[in-house]
Short mmCIF file of C-alpha atoms and ligand atoms in Angstrom, two decimals:
data_model
loop_
_atom_site.label_atom_id
_atom_site.label_comp_id
_atom_site.label_asym_id
_atom_site.label_seq_id
_atom_site.Cartn_x
_atom_site.Cartn_y
_atom_site.Cartn_z
CA MET A 1 107.95 64.87 88.95
CA LEU A 2 110.31 67.21 90.83
CA GLN A 3 113.41 68.66 89.11
CA ILE A 4 116.35 70.18 90.76
CA LYS A 5 118.47 72.21 87.90
CA SER A 6 121.65 73.53 88.72
CA ILE A 7 120.84 74.85 92.05
CA SER A 8 123.23 76.56 94.31
CA LYS A 9 123.25 77.87 97.61
CA GLN A 10 125.53 80.17 99.77
CA TYR A 11 125.09 81.04 103.44
CA LYS A 12 126.86 84.35 104.25
CA THR A 13 127.65 85.14 108.11
CA GLY A 14 130.01 88.14 108.22
CA ASP A 15 132.79 88.06 105.89
CA PHE A 16 132.61 84.01 105.90
CA VAL A 17 130.76 82.53 102.49
CA GLN A 18 129.76 79.07 103.16
CA LYS A 19 128.75 77.27 99.84
CA ALA A 20 125.94 74.84 101.34
CA LEU A 21 125.02 73.51 97.83
CA ASP A 22 126.80 73.92 94.68
CA ASP A 23 125.52 73.24 91.25
CA VAL A 24 123.19 70.35 92.33
CA SER A 25 120.94 68.84 89.56
CA LEU A 26 118.60 65.96 90.71
CA ASN A 27 115.36 64.65 88.89
CA LEU A 28 113.09 62.70 91.42
CA ARG A 29 110.31 60.45 90.35
CA ASP A 30 106.72 60.63 91.35
CA SER A 31 106.86 57.48 93.49
CA GLU A 32 110.17 56.48 94.86
CA PHE A 33 112.13 56.10 98.39
CA VAL A 34 115.13 58.22 98.16
CA ALA A 35 117.85 58.36 100.91
CA ILE A 36 120.18 61.23 101.05
CA LEU A 37 123.45 60.05 102.44
CA GLY A 38 126.58 62.30 103.46
CA PRO A 39 128.68 63.65 106.32
CA SER A 40 127.56 66.34 108.49
CA GLY A 41 127.87 69.65 106.92
CA SER A 42 127.54 68.48 103.36
CA GLY A 43 124.41 70.47 102.67
CA LYS A 44 121.67 67.51 103.05
CA THR A 45 119.39 69.47 105.24
CA THR A 46 119.93 72.42 102.91
CA LEU A 47 118.69 70.42 99.95
CA LEU A 48 115.75 69.07 101.73
CA ASN A 49 114.53 72.55 102.67
CA ILE A 50 114.72 73.74 99.36
CA ILE A 51 112.76 71.04 98.04
CA GLY A 52 110.23 71.46 100.61
CA GLY A 53 109.96 75.47 99.96
CA LEU A 54 111.45 76.31 103.61
CA ASP A 55 114.40 77.83 101.92
CA ARG A 56 115.22 79.67 98.89
CA TYR A 57 117.98 78.97 96.27
CA ASP A 58 120.37 81.56 94.91
CA SER A 59 120.42 80.33 91.55
CA GLY A 60 119.35 77.36 89.12
CA ASP A 61 115.57 76.17 89.10
CA LEU A 62 113.22 73.99 90.89
CA ILE A 63 110.80 72.90 88.85
CA ILE A 64 107.44 71.25 90.30
CA ASN A 65 105.32 69.15 87.84
CA GLY A 66 106.74 71.06 85.25
CA VAL A 67 106.03 74.31 86.46
CA SER A 68 109.27 76.57 87.28
CA THR A 69 109.19 77.97 90.96
CA LYS A 70 111.23 80.98 90.04
CA ARG A 71 107.87 83.08 89.40
CA TYR A 72 106.30 81.37 92.73
CA LYS A 73 104.78 84.15 95.25
CA ASP A 74 104.70 83.89 98.82
CA ARG A 75 101.16 82.74 98.67
CA ASP A 76 102.27 80.12 95.98
CA TRP A 77 105.08 78.90 98.48
CA ASP A 78 102.62 78.54 101.22
CA SER A 79 99.96 76.40 99.25
CA TYR A 80 103.06 74.10 98.00
CA ARG A 81 103.99 73.92 101.49
CA ASN A 82 100.78 72.91 102.71
CA HIS A 83 99.34 70.61 100.25
CA THR A 84 102.28 69.02 98.45
CA ILE A 85 104.65 68.63 101.14
CA GLY A 86 104.47 66.76 104.38
CA PHE A 87 107.81 67.35 107.00
CA VAL A 88 109.17 64.79 109.33
CA PHE A 89 111.75 66.18 111.64
CA GLN A 90 114.58 64.71 113.54
CA SER A 91 113.42 66.35 116.77
CA TYR A 92 109.56 65.50 115.94
CA ASN A 93 108.41 69.17 116.65
CA LEU A 94 105.31 68.38 118.34
CA ILE A 95 103.02 70.78 120.42
CA PRO A 96 103.79 69.41 124.12
CA HIS A 97 100.41 70.92 125.83
CA GLN A 98 98.26 69.34 123.14
CA THR A 99 97.22 65.61 122.56
CA ILE A 100 98.47 64.00 119.72
CA LEU A 101 95.34 63.88 118.18
CA SER A 102 95.01 67.68 118.11
CA ASN A 103 98.83 67.68 116.83
CA VAL A 104 97.79 65.86 113.88
CA GLU A 105 94.42 67.82 113.35
CA LEU A 106 96.50 71.10 113.61
CA ALA A 107 98.05 70.25 110.15
CA LEU A 108 94.70 70.06 108.67
CA THR A 109 93.59 73.20 110.52
CA ILE A 110 95.10 75.62 108.12
CA SER A 111 93.91 73.61 105.17
CA GLY A 112 90.30 74.83 105.83
CA VAL A 113 88.83 71.42 106.18
CA SER A 114 85.62 71.25 108.45
CA ARG A 115 86.07 70.25 112.14
CA THR A 116 84.38 66.96 111.96
CA GLU A 117 86.63 65.76 109.08
CA ARG A 118 89.66 67.30 110.42
CA ARG A 119 88.91 64.71 113.49
CA GLU A 120 88.24 61.83 111.32
CA ARG A 121 91.24 62.20 109.00
CA ALA A 122 93.54 62.65 112.16
CA ARG A 123 92.32 59.41 113.89
CA LYS A 124 92.70 57.73 110.50
CA ALA A 125 96.33 58.71 110.19
CA LEU A 126 97.19 57.93 113.56
CA GLU A 127 95.73 54.64 113.05
CA GLN A 128 97.68 54.09 109.89
CA VAL A 129 100.86 54.52 111.82
CA GLY A 130 99.66 52.24 114.48
CA LEU A 131 98.87 54.60 117.21
CA GLY A 132 94.79 54.50 117.20
CA ASP A 133 95.05 53.67 120.94
CA HIS A 134 96.95 56.48 122.26
CA ILE A 135 95.21 59.30 120.35
CA ASN A 136 94.19 61.28 123.55
CA LYS A 137 97.88 61.16 125.09
CA LYS A 138 100.43 64.20 125.24
CA PRO A 139 103.68 63.85 123.39
CA ASN A 140 105.46 63.56 126.70
CA GLN A 141 103.64 60.26 127.70
CA LEU A 142 105.10 58.70 124.68
CA SER A 143 108.07 56.94 123.44
CA GLY A 144 110.47 58.82 120.92
CA GLY A 145 109.41 56.16 118.42
CA GLN A 146 105.75 56.57 118.92
CA MET A 147 106.53 60.71 118.71
CA GLN A 148 108.18 60.00 115.51
CA ARG A 149 105.31 57.90 114.16
CA VAL A 150 103.05 60.95 115.43
CA ALA A 151 104.92 63.12 113.32
CA ILE A 152 104.66 60.84 110.28
CA ALA A 153 100.94 60.67 110.77
CA ARG A 154 100.95 64.70 110.65
CA ALA A 155 103.04 64.72 107.73
CA LEU A 156 100.49 62.31 105.98
CA VAL A 157 97.38 63.35 107.09
CA ASN A 158 96.98 66.17 104.31
CA ASP A 159 97.80 63.39 101.94
CA PRO A 160 100.92 64.97 100.22
CA ASP A 161 102.65 64.06 97.10
CA ILE A 162 105.98 64.49 98.70
CA VAL A 163 107.21 63.49 102.16
CA LEU A 164 110.52 65.06 103.12
CA ALA A 165 112.39 63.31 106.29
CA ASP A 166 115.44 64.96 107.87
CA GLU A 167 117.15 62.21 109.80
CA PRO A 168 113.98 60.91 111.38
CA THR A 169 115.62 57.77 112.93
CA GLY A 170 118.56 60.11 114.31
CA ALA A 171 117.33 59.93 117.99
CA LEU A 172 116.02 56.47 117.85
CA ASP A 173 117.51 53.13 118.81
CA SER A 174 118.02 50.46 115.90
CA ASP A 175 114.73 48.62 116.50
CA THR A 176 112.68 51.76 116.53
CA SER A 177 114.55 53.01 113.57
CA VAL A 178 113.70 49.64 111.65
CA GLN A 179 109.76 50.04 112.63
CA ILE A 180 109.95 54.02 111.28
CA MET A 181 111.92 52.75 108.13
CA ASN A 182 109.24 50.22 107.27
CA LEU A 183 106.55 52.70 107.85
CA LEU A 184 108.27 54.99 105.48
CA LYS A 185 108.63 52.25 102.99
CA GLU A 186 104.86 52.04 102.97
CA VAL A 187 104.46 55.50 102.66
CA ALA A 188 106.66 55.78 99.54
CA LYS A 189 104.80 53.14 97.65
CA ASP A 190 102.39 55.90 96.29
CA ARG A 191 104.49 58.79 96.83
CA LEU A 192 107.69 60.41 96.62
CA VAL A 193 109.83 59.97 99.93
CA VAL A 194 113.06 61.87 100.23
CA MET A 195 114.99 61.02 103.32
CA VAL A 196 118.01 62.32 104.81
CA THR A 197 120.12 59.89 107.02
CA HIS A 198 123.47 59.23 108.59
CA ASN A 199 122.80 55.42 108.55
CA PRO A 200 123.83 53.95 105.18
CA GLU A 201 122.91 50.22 106.47
CA LEU A 202 119.20 51.56 107.04
CA ALA A 203 119.48 53.37 103.53
CA GLU A 204 120.68 50.49 101.33
CA GLN A 205 117.94 48.22 103.18
CA TYR A 206 114.94 50.29 102.77
CA ALA A 207 115.26 52.97 100.44
CA THR A 208 114.90 52.26 96.44
CA ARG A 209 117.42 55.13 95.34
CA THR A 210 120.57 56.15 97.30
CA VAL A 211 122.30 59.52 96.46
CA ARG A 212 125.68 60.70 98.36
CA LEU A 213 126.25 64.46 98.96
CA ARG A 214 129.67 65.59 100.20
CA ASP A 215 130.82 69.30 100.28
CA GLY A 216 127.47 70.59 98.42
CA VAL A 217 127.98 68.50 95.41
CA ILE A 218 126.59 65.08 94.41
CA ARG A 219 129.08 62.56 94.44
CA SER A 220 126.98 59.31 93.47
CA ASP A 221 123.26 58.38 92.46
CA SER A 222 122.35 54.76 92.71
CA ASP A 223 119.37 54.92 90.16
CA PRO A 224 119.62 58.43 88.31
CA TYR A 225 116.43 59.43 86.03
CA GLU A 226 117.16 61.22 82.89
CA VAL A 227 114.28 63.39 81.45
CA GLU A 228 114.28 64.17 77.91
CA GLU A 229 113.86 67.78 77.44
CA GLY A 230 110.45 68.64 75.38
CA ALA A 231 109.24 64.92 76.04
CA SER A 232 107.44 65.98 79.20
CA GLU A 233 103.98 67.08 78.91
CA ALA A 234 102.89 70.79 79.03
CA PRO A 235 103.27 72.19 82.22
CA VAL A 236 99.71 72.60 84.34
CA HIS A 237 99.89 75.57 86.84
CA LYS A 238 97.01 74.10 89.02
CA ARG A 239 95.27 75.65 91.86
CA LEU A 240 96.62 74.42 94.98
CA GLY A 241 93.97 75.43 97.21
CA LYS A 242 93.78 77.40 100.50
CA ALA A 243 96.42 77.68 103.14
CA SER A 244 95.21 80.12 105.71
CA MET A 245 92.78 79.42 108.71
CA SER A 246 89.65 80.89 109.17
CA LEU A 247 89.24 83.73 111.68
CA ALA A 248 87.06 81.60 114.05
CA THR A 249 89.41 78.80 114.02
CA SER A 250 92.38 81.14 114.82
CA ILE A 251 90.51 82.41 117.66
CA ALA A 252 89.67 78.92 118.97
CA LEU A 253 93.57 78.09 118.63
CA SER A 254 94.49 81.20 120.45
CA PHE A 255 91.79 80.28 123.43
CA ASN A 256 93.04 76.82 123.66
CA ASN A 257 96.54 77.88 124.03
CA LEU A 258 95.58 80.30 126.60
CA ARG A 259 93.47 77.51 128.59
CA THR A 260 96.39 74.98 128.46
CA LYS A 261 98.98 77.40 130.03
CA LYS A 262 96.89 78.80 132.88
CA GLY A 263 99.85 79.67 135.04
CA ARG A 264 101.35 81.71 132.41
CA THR A 265 98.03 83.10 131.19
CA LEU A 266 97.69 84.18 134.70
CA LEU A 267 100.86 85.72 135.36
CA THR A 268 100.67 87.58 132.13
CA SER A 269 97.38 89.17 132.70
CA PHE A 270 98.40 89.71 136.33
CA ALA A 271 101.44 91.61 135.05
CA GLY A 272 99.51 93.56 132.34
CA SER A 273 96.78 94.64 134.51
CA ILE A 274 99.48 95.81 137.23
CA GLY A 275 100.59 98.31 134.00
CA ILE A 276 96.88 99.17 133.31
CA ILE A 277 95.94 100.05 136.79
CA GLY A 278 98.81 101.75 137.13
CA ILE A 279 98.02 104.35 134.38
CA ALA A 280 94.20 104.48 135.21
CA LEU A 281 95.56 105.46 138.84
CA ILE A 282 98.03 108.27 137.58
CA LEU A 283 95.00 109.27 135.00
CA SER A 284 92.69 109.73 137.94
CA VAL A 285 94.87 111.33 140.33
CA SER A 286 95.70 113.77 137.90
CA THR A 287 92.24 114.42 136.62
CA GLY A 288 91.29 114.76 140.60
CA VAL A 289 94.53 117.34 141.04
CA ASN A 290 93.11 119.14 138.08
CA ALA A 291 89.47 119.29 139.51
CA TYR A 292 90.92 120.43 142.79
CA ILE A 293 92.97 123.19 141.19
CA ASP A 294 90.18 124.33 139.23
CA SER A 295 87.78 124.57 142.35
CA ILE A 296 90.70 126.29 144.04
CA GLN A 297 90.85 129.01 141.44
CA ARG A 298 86.98 129.40 141.21
CA ASP A 299 86.80 129.88 145.11
CA THR A 300 89.73 132.47 145.04
CA MET A 301 88.19 134.22 142.24
CA THR A 302 84.76 134.64 143.84
CA ALA A 303 86.47 135.76 147.42
CA TYR A 304 88.99 138.08 145.41
CA PRO A 305 87.55 139.42 142.40
CA ILE A 306 89.36 141.79 140.13
CA THR A 307 87.98 144.90 140.33
CA ILE A 308 88.49 147.56 137.76
CA ASP A 309 87.33 150.99 139.09
CA SER A 310 87.37 154.18 136.61
CA GLN A 311 89.50 155.91 139.17
CA THR A 312 91.94 154.14 141.41
CA PHE A 313 95.12 154.71 143.54
CA ASP A 314 98.18 152.48 144.49
CA MET A 315 97.80 151.56 148.34
CA THR A 316 101.31 150.22 148.36
CA SER A 317 102.98 153.57 147.26
CA ILE A 318 101.47 155.20 150.19
CA MET A 319 102.46 152.83 152.81
CA GLY A 320 105.98 153.33 151.29
CA ALA A 321 105.61 156.99 151.84
CA GLN A 322 104.75 156.66 155.42
CA ALA A 323 107.71 154.38 155.97
CA GLY A 324 110.14 156.67 154.36
CA GLY A 325 108.90 159.45 156.64
CA LYS A 326 109.87 157.68 159.83
CA GLU A 327 113.26 157.21 158.37
CA THR A 328 113.79 160.97 158.56
CA GLY A 329 112.20 161.38 161.62
CA GLY A 330 115.07 158.89 163.06
CA LYS A 331 117.87 161.29 161.52
CA SER A 332 116.48 164.43 163.18
CA ALA A 333 117.03 163.19 166.66
CA LYS A 334 120.69 164.71 166.60
CA ASN A 335 119.40 168.02 168.17
CA ASP A 336 121.67 170.28 166.60
CA GLY A 337 119.41 171.98 164.30
CA ILE A 338 116.04 172.43 162.80
CA TYR A 339 114.97 169.84 159.99
CA PRO A 340 111.64 169.64 157.71
CA ASP A 341 109.29 166.94 158.23
CA ASP A 342 108.19 165.97 154.70
CA ARG A 343 105.73 163.00 155.59
CA SER A 344 102.28 164.54 155.07
CA ILE A 345 103.82 166.12 151.80
CA LYS A 346 104.81 162.87 150.54
CA GLN A 347 101.68 160.96 151.49
CA THR A 348 99.59 163.60 149.77
CA SER A 349 101.95 163.55 146.73
CA SER A 350 102.14 159.90 146.50
CA LEU A 351 98.64 159.59 146.85
CA THR A 352 97.41 162.03 144.33
CA SER A 353 100.51 160.89 142.07
CA SER A 354 99.32 157.40 142.43
CA ILE A 355 95.69 158.14 141.16
CA THR A 356 95.10 156.63 138.01
CA LYS A 357 92.06 156.77 135.50
CA ASN A 358 90.79 154.15 133.57
CA ASN A 359 89.40 154.11 129.98
CA LEU A 360 86.38 152.14 131.14
CA ALA A 361 84.27 153.05 127.84
CA ASP A 362 86.91 151.41 125.81
CA PHE A 363 87.48 148.43 127.93
CA LYS A 364 83.87 147.76 128.21
CA LYS A 365 83.69 147.49 124.48
CA TYR A 366 86.52 145.04 124.59
CA LEU A 367 84.83 142.99 127.17
CA ASP A 368 81.48 143.23 125.32
CA ASP A 369 82.90 142.04 122.30
CA PRO A 370 81.85 138.36 121.71
CA ASN A 371 85.33 137.94 119.67
CA SER A 372 87.72 139.36 122.70
CA GLU A 373 89.93 136.56 124.03
CA VAL A 374 89.26 137.28 127.78
CA ARG A 375 85.51 135.64 126.79
CA GLN A 376 86.74 132.07 126.91
CA TYR A 377 88.26 132.37 130.22
CA VAL A 378 85.42 134.33 132.25
CA GLY A 379 82.35 132.88 130.57
CA GLU A 380 78.98 134.61 130.15
CA THR A 381 78.49 135.36 133.73
CA GLY A 382 82.08 136.27 134.50
CA ILE A 383 81.72 139.88 134.10
CA GLN A 384 79.55 142.02 136.44
CA TYR A 385 79.13 145.82 135.94
CA THR A 386 78.20 148.03 138.74
CA TYR A 387 77.60 151.93 138.27
CA ASP A 388 77.58 154.69 140.81
CA VAL A 389 74.32 153.94 141.89
CA LYS A 390 73.57 154.62 145.55
CA PHE A 391 70.63 152.85 147.45
CA SER A 392 69.80 155.76 149.46
CA VAL A 393 67.38 154.49 152.13
CA PHE A 394 65.83 157.25 154.34
CA SER A 395 64.36 157.56 157.60
CA HIS A 396 63.28 159.67 160.46
CA ASP A 397 65.49 159.86 163.68
CA PRO A 398 63.75 160.63 167.03
CA ASP A 399 63.96 164.31 166.72
CA GLY A 400 61.92 164.26 163.36
CA THR A 401 65.03 164.96 161.22
CA LEU A 402 65.15 163.25 158.06
CA VAL A 403 68.36 160.86 157.71
CA THR A 404 69.79 158.12 155.43
CA ALA A 405 69.61 154.57 156.63
CA ASN A 406 73.53 155.09 157.76
CA GLY A 407 72.70 157.38 160.22
CA VAL A 408 74.19 160.42 157.97
CA THR A 409 71.96 163.53 158.19
CA ILE A 410 70.86 164.78 155.12
CA GLY A 411 73.03 167.87 154.14
CA ALA A 412 76.46 166.95 155.39
CA LYS A 413 77.95 166.36 151.93
CA SER A 414 80.54 163.79 151.65
CA ASP A 415 82.22 165.80 148.87
CA SER A 416 83.51 168.46 151.27
CA THR A 417 85.28 166.07 153.42
CA SER A 418 88.72 166.42 153.38
CA ASN A 419 91.58 164.35 152.07
CA ALA A 420 92.57 163.19 155.43
CA ALA A 421 89.22 162.06 156.49
CA ARG A 422 89.22 160.35 153.20
CA MET A 423 92.43 158.74 153.78
CA SER A 424 91.68 157.55 157.47
CA SER A 425 88.55 155.96 156.05
CA MET A 426 90.40 154.25 153.38
CA GLY A 427 92.92 153.13 155.77
CA GLN A 428 89.92 151.66 157.78
CA SER A 429 88.23 149.84 155.11
CA SER A 430 91.86 148.04 154.00
CA SER A 431 92.58 146.83 157.41
CA MET A 432 89.05 145.06 157.13
CA SER A 433 90.69 142.05 155.64
CA ASP A 434 88.52 139.58 157.38
CA MET A 435 86.13 137.65 155.40
CA THR A 436 83.37 140.50 156.05
CA SER A 437 84.76 142.83 153.63
CA MET A 438 85.79 140.05 151.24
CA GLN A 439 82.25 138.71 151.22
CA MET A 440 80.79 142.13 150.74
CA THR A 441 83.16 142.99 147.94
CA VAL A 442 81.78 139.61 146.44
CA LEU A 443 78.04 140.69 146.98
CA THR A 444 78.82 144.31 145.52
CA GLY A 445 81.39 143.51 143.00
CA LYS A 446 82.79 146.72 143.95
CA THR A 447 84.70 148.17 147.01
CA ASP A 448 82.89 151.40 147.99
CA THR A 449 85.93 153.69 148.17
CA SER A 450 84.15 156.89 148.95
CA ALA A 451 83.93 158.53 152.47
CA SER A 452 80.36 157.60 153.78
CA PRO A 453 79.76 153.99 154.00
CA ASN A 454 76.90 152.81 152.24
CA SER A 455 75.28 149.82 153.67
CA PHE A 456 73.01 148.96 150.70
CA HIS A 457 74.22 147.24 147.45
CA GLU A 458 72.53 145.45 144.46
CA ILE A 459 73.11 141.52 144.59
CA MET A 460 74.70 140.56 141.43
CA PRO A 461 72.23 139.26 138.89
CA GLY A 462 71.90 136.30 137.11
CA ALA A 463 73.40 136.14 133.54
CA LYS A 464 69.83 135.19 132.03
CA ASP A 465 66.72 137.00 132.58
CA ASP A 466 64.79 134.32 134.37
CA GLN A 467 67.78 134.35 137.08
CA LEU A 468 67.23 136.85 139.74
CA ILE A 469 70.59 136.05 141.53
CA SER A 470 74.04 135.15 140.12
CA LYS A 471 74.88 131.50 140.66
CA VAL A 472 78.23 133.03 141.79
CA ILE A 473 76.32 134.39 144.85
CA THR A 474 73.99 131.08 145.56
CA ASP A 475 76.90 128.73 145.13
CA ASN A 476 78.98 130.48 147.60
CA TYR A 477 76.43 131.87 150.39
CA ARG A 478 74.19 129.79 152.58
CA VAL A 479 70.90 130.98 153.48
CA VAL A 480 70.80 131.10 157.43
CA LYS A 481 67.11 132.40 157.81
CA GLY A 482 64.37 132.98 155.31
CA ALA A 483 64.89 132.80 151.62
CA TRP A 484 66.70 134.13 148.64
CA PRO A 485 64.80 137.13 147.39
CA THR A 486 62.34 136.32 144.72
CA GLY A 487 61.38 139.79 143.59
CA LYS A 488 63.34 143.13 143.03
CA ASP A 489 62.05 145.00 146.51
CA GLN A 490 63.50 142.25 148.89
CA VAL A 491 66.81 142.42 150.81
CA VAL A 492 69.37 139.86 152.39
CA LEU A 493 71.61 140.65 155.08
CA VAL A 494 74.90 139.37 154.70
CA LEU A 495 76.62 137.75 157.70
CA ASP A 496 80.45 137.02 158.06
CA ASP A 497 81.40 133.32 158.81
CA ASP A 498 80.96 133.59 162.29
CA ASN A 499 77.41 134.99 161.87
CA LYS A 500 78.32 138.63 162.75
CA VAL A 501 76.90 141.73 161.14
CA PRO A 502 79.30 144.83 161.28
CA LEU A 503 78.04 147.57 163.64
CA THR A 504 77.82 150.27 160.95
CA THR A 505 75.37 148.07 159.22
P1 ADP B 1 123.81 68.84 106.85
O1 ADP B 1 122.51 68.67 106.86
O2 ADP B 1 124.42 68.01 105.86
O3 ADP B 1 124.78 68.50 108.05
P2 ADP B 1 123.47 71.59 106.23
O4 ADP B 1 122.75 71.55 105.07
O5 ADP B 1 122.69 71.69 107.43
O6 ADP B 1 124.36 70.06 106.22
O7 ADP B 1 124.66 72.58 106.18
C1 ADP B 1 125.45 72.84 104.95
C2 ADP B 1 126.79 74.08 105.56
O8 ADP B 1 125.83 75.19 105.29
C3 ADP B 1 127.37 73.87 106.53
O9 ADP B 1 128.48 74.05 106.25
C4 ADP B 1 126.52 74.36 107.69
O10 ADP B 1 127.31 75.15 108.37
C5 ADP B 1 126.01 75.65 106.77
N1 ADP B 1 124.63 76.33 106.87
C6 ADP B 1 123.46 75.53 107.08
N2 ADP B 1 122.55 76.50 107.44
C7 ADP B 1 123.19 77.80 107.46
C8 ADP B 1 122.63 78.77 107.96
N3 ADP B 1 121.44 79.14 108.34
N4 ADP B 1 123.47 79.85 108.20
C9 ADP B 1 124.87 79.73 107.79
N5 ADP B 1 125.53 78.50 107.40
C10 ADP B 1 124.52 77.61 107.30
MG1 MG B 2 121.29 68.37 108.65
#
């Protein structure tokens, strides 16, 4: 038994309030065929939707089998819709790409019934509505009347207590309408059927009870059902059962959906993959560019290492002093007096004033500290120390005089060389801007700024004890002849890019 008690429902659209149902009360028997009649907009669909749990009421109460639905939770409504109610719509609402058997089966899928039983029950329901021969057809291969019968089969397959039909014959011709009405009359023998219709003749002829509605109010009822309060049995809140499908079922349904819409699936995945490929492309390009920048940085660092000497001077300030000297020389060309030439003094003073001393003891302490921030940038092989160690290799010249291997006779002390000589030697080394000078620098890790050229340098050792030569060296030089040294007493001759050796060497 279904009781509708003083139910009201309003629709608000903007400022406009539409009263769809106004204090409607109606009791429905467990088994009868109720036709709801009324002009368009009188609230028939709204009433049906509220009975079916598709819409909520604003006030009043809907009592199902003696239980108020006021305290229904969402899953109670789900369960109620799924197990107690069967819907038939004017526009059939069938899934176009599935066979009518699948369409009917789908109503059972949500109830958690096994696959074989689903199939069997769907087939029976279709036979019941006279479509046993058409089960493998798609909806668009059927007539309107046949489609509506599929919709009725779908409503019946769950064996619901209540069947709700909203203008089921609205889109059908009169002959077909009669067939559908006969079918619904048959269905109504052992359950409650509530049907909304425009057609008073059909209602009169087939329904067992006619309710007329206008402006959201019941105007007449051909067979009212009065319920004595308290006479009804104690309400039972029975468990209505499961109303959700298993994970496997929903996955299977999704794949079926994809399979039947091949074109759309293909297009969607194509468009999706363009996006994914685009992102992957941008990521790979940016990773590649980063790797390239890293390698450029590494190569630049090996070619132009940062060298910090205990004592150094600013080369550019000397060059500035030289340029300034020339300017004064231009002015003095007036031939009207005697002018001083301060170039040499400027050069010397700029040299002496630009000489700076570094506090290397403290700086080394900073570098050696494992917590210092420079560590994370240079790594353990990044810092290389050279001390003022000269490899003096001695030999005898043809006269039998003892000389160093650079050809300097022992005794000619480099300390006594004048400032000017120092400078010219420095100018020479700075003009050697080709790769030879740079590669020598890489090998030694220190530019020799003293006057006498020293041909022998220590090769940068590896970070670990078992590495004789640093990876920085082996990565950046190619062995032309021979092999990398395997002992501390072996020498390497360093060539430039054109396989040349400086004559001084
Ligand atoms: P019927 O089915 O009898 O033609 P309905 O129950 O569909 O009438 O509608 C009743 C009234 O409520 C109508 O005036 C309609 O415009 C209004 N109405 C129905 N549904 C909505 C909605 N979702 N939003 C706003 N107004 C609605
Ligand atoms: Mg309607």
